[in-house]
Amino acid sequence: MYQFLSDLQQFRFLQYAVMTGVLASIACGIIGSYVTVRRTTYIAGAIAHCTLGGMGIAGYLSKEQGLVFLTPLIGAVCAALLAALIIAWMINRSSARLDTVLSAVWAIGMAVGIIFISKTSGYNEDLMSYLFGDILMVSFNDLVLISLLDLFLLISVFLFYNRLVAISFDEEFARISGIRVDLYNTLFLCLVALTVVLLVQVVGIILVVALLALPAATAGQLTTRLPAMMLAATLLCFISTTGGLVISYTPNLPAGATIIIIAGLLYLLSLAVSRFRRHHAPSQTGN
Amino acid sequence: MAATEKREIVISFDKVDFSYNGEPVLIDVNLQVQEREIIGIVGPNGGGKTTLLRLILGLIKPDRGEILVFGDTPARSSHRLGYVPQHMQFDHRFPVAALDVVLMGLTGKTGFGPFSRTQAAAAEEALDAVSLLQYRKKPFAELSGGQRQRVLIARALATSPDMLLFDEPTANVDTSAGEQLYEILDRLNQTMTILVVSHDIGFVNHHISSVVCVNHRVRVHPTSDLTGRNIVDLYGHDMALIRHDHRCSGEGHSCTSS
C-alpha cells in the first residue's frame, strides 16, 4: 500500500492506470446497469471478443506496415462499433437466431485477430495483454481517447436516458408510443461497444463481461431504482479497479484478474447482505 | 347511451387477412368500432385475439385488406392509442418505481434529456386517476398484481389517448382488484373508446356494449348503437375449429343466451 502510494507520485504509468480505472468505472456503472437489467451481457461478451480482430489488424498495420497512428485502441473501437452495428442490424432486420449471430461475431472476430497477431512480431506479449488486459501499459494518447469516449457516453446517456429505459422495460409499448425503438437499440449497442473497449483496457477481453456485470449486479442487490443502481455500480467498479491496482502492485499479481476477484467478492458479499436483510425483515414483503 | 347520437367510426377493418408463417390467423375480418364503445374481444387461445390487437396498434401489417384507426393507418394513429399489456410479462426485478413506469408513457412525446416538472405532474395526475398516487415511489416489483395493472393503466393514460386497449386486464389479479379495474374502465369509458381482450365472462356480460368473437373469423353485431348490448354468435362459421375448446364454447353459450 505504502509502496503503491509513493510510486503513484513518482510514476506516470501508475497515474494513468488509476485514471483509466476511474474513467472506465463511470462507463462500467452506467452501461453495465443497462446491460444487466436488459439481460444482455452475452451481447457484450460477443462484442468484447470481436475487438481482438480490430486490435490484431491495427497492431499488424502499425508494426508491419508502418501505419503507426493505428493504435490497438483505435482498432478496438472500430471493431466493437462494427460488431454492434452487425448485431443491431441482425436484431432489427433479420430472422436469424440471436445467439447464432452472437457466436459468429464472437468467434470470427477472434479468428481474424489471431491470424493478424500471428503475422506480427511480438506475438505472445500482444496476445496476452489483449486477452487479459494491461492497465499499466495505457499511454497518454490512450487516456485522451478514453476520456473522449467517456464524455460521449455521458452526453448520450444524459440525452437519451428516458428512451433507453423505456425500450428496456417494454419495447412494444415504446414502439406504440412513438419511440424509434430500432434506432435506440442500435445506439444502445454502440454505447455498449464503446464501454467494452474502455473495459478491455482495464481487464482484457476475457474478463470484460465480469467487470460489466458484477458491479451492476451488486448494485442491483442494494438499490431499487435505475439511477441509484448506476451510481452504486460506478462506485463499486471504482473500488474494484483501484483496489485491484493497489493490492496487485507490490506482489506483482496480474491487475485485471485481481480487479475481477474484488468485484466478485463484493457481489458475493451483497448476496449475503440482501439474504440477511430478507430473513430479518419479513414484514417488508408483506405490505 | 342515446341511440340517435351520431358517433364517429374509430376502427374499421375491411376484408383483412393475416397469416403467421403461412398459417392463416385471421380470415376476411370486417369490423367497425364507434367512438366511446366498450368492446369485449373474446375467443379461444390461438384464435387471433392478440393478433387483432396488434393489427390495431400497428405493430404488424395485414396481408390483405385495409385497417383504419381514427381514419388513418394504424401506425400513424398509434400515438392516440393507450395500450395496457398484461402485468405478468414484465421483468419483476427491473429497478423502477411506479412513477417511473408512468413517465414512460410520456417518453415518446418529449424532447431529450430529463423529464420536466410539468411532465412529472402529468404522470402524478395519471397515477392519481387510478388511486395509486401514494405509491408513486414504491418499486414496481413490490406492488401487487392489481396495483401493477393499474400502474400500467396510468402509463397508458399519461399519453392522453383517445382509445384504450387492454390485453387480459384481469389475468393473475384477485377478484376485488378485478372489480376495482372494472370501475376504472367504466369511468374511463365516459371519455374514450375501450377495447378489452378478456376471458372473464362476468366482465364481458356486465360492462361492455358489444362483443367481438374472434376465432380466425370475426363475428360482430353490425348495429351496436341501437340496443346497447349486442351479442355476437360465434357459431356461424367454422364449427369444427371451436368444437374442442371448452373455454370458447362456454363463451359461445353465454353469447347466445343473453
Short mmCIF file of N, CA, C and O in Angstrom, two decimals, chain B residues 4 9 39 68-69 77 81 138 143 185 193 196 240:
data_model
loop_
_atom_site.label_atom_id
_atom_site.label_comp_id
_atom_site.label_asym_id
_atom_site.label_seq_id
_atom_site.Cartn_x
_atom_site.Cartn_y
_atom_site.Cartn_z
N THR B 4 -79.78 7.81 -30.89
CA THR B 4 -79.81 8.69 -32.05
C THR B 4 -78.49 9.42 -32.27
O THR B 4 -78.24 9.95 -33.35
N ILE B 9 -66.78 6.59 -36.53
CA ILE B 9 -66.18 5.26 -36.60
C ILE B 9 -64.69 5.41 -36.27
O ILE B 9 -63.98 6.16 -36.95
N ILE B 39 -65.77 -2.47 -25.94
CA ILE B 39 -65.87 -3.71 -26.70
C ILE B 39 -65.11 -4.82 -25.99
O ILE B 39 -63.96 -4.62 -25.59
N LEU B 68 -58.25 0.94 -40.78
CA LEU B 68 -58.17 2.37 -40.48
C LEU B 68 -58.43 2.58 -38.99
O LEU B 68 -59.37 2.01 -38.42
N VAL B 69 -57.57 3.36 -38.36
CA VAL B 69 -57.77 3.72 -36.96
C VAL B 69 -57.83 5.25 -36.92
O VAL B 69 -56.89 5.91 -37.38
N SER B 77 -51.68 6.37 -36.37
CA SER B 77 -52.60 6.74 -35.30
C SER B 77 -52.17 6.20 -33.94
O SER B 77 -52.84 6.45 -32.94
N LEU B 81 -53.45 5.93 -29.26
CA LEU B 81 -53.89 4.70 -28.58
C LEU B 81 -53.11 4.50 -27.29
O LEU B 81 -51.91 4.71 -27.23
N LYS B 138 -42.90 3.73 -4.74
CA LYS B 138 -42.78 2.31 -4.43
C LYS B 138 -42.21 1.56 -5.64
O LYS B 138 -42.63 1.79 -6.77
N LEU B 143 -45.24 -4.05 -5.88
CA LEU B 143 -46.69 -3.85 -5.92
C LEU B 143 -47.40 -5.18 -6.16
O LEU B 143 -46.82 -6.12 -6.70
N LEU B 185 -62.42 1.19 -15.59
CA LEU B 185 -62.78 1.10 -17.01
C LEU B 185 -64.09 1.80 -17.30
O LEU B 185 -64.20 2.54 -18.28
N THR B 193 -62.98 5.37 -26.12
CA THR B 193 -63.30 4.04 -26.60
C THR B 193 -62.41 3.04 -25.90
O THR B 193 -61.23 3.31 -25.68
N VAL B 196 -61.27 -4.49 -24.86
CA VAL B 196 -60.73 -5.37 -23.83
C VAL B 196 -60.68 -6.79 -24.34
O VAL B 196 -61.72 -7.37 -24.68
N ALA B 240 -66.11 -26.72 -36.61
CA ALA B 240 -65.10 -27.72 -36.27
C ALA B 240 -63.92 -27.10 -35.53
O ALA B 240 -63.32 -27.73 -34.67
#
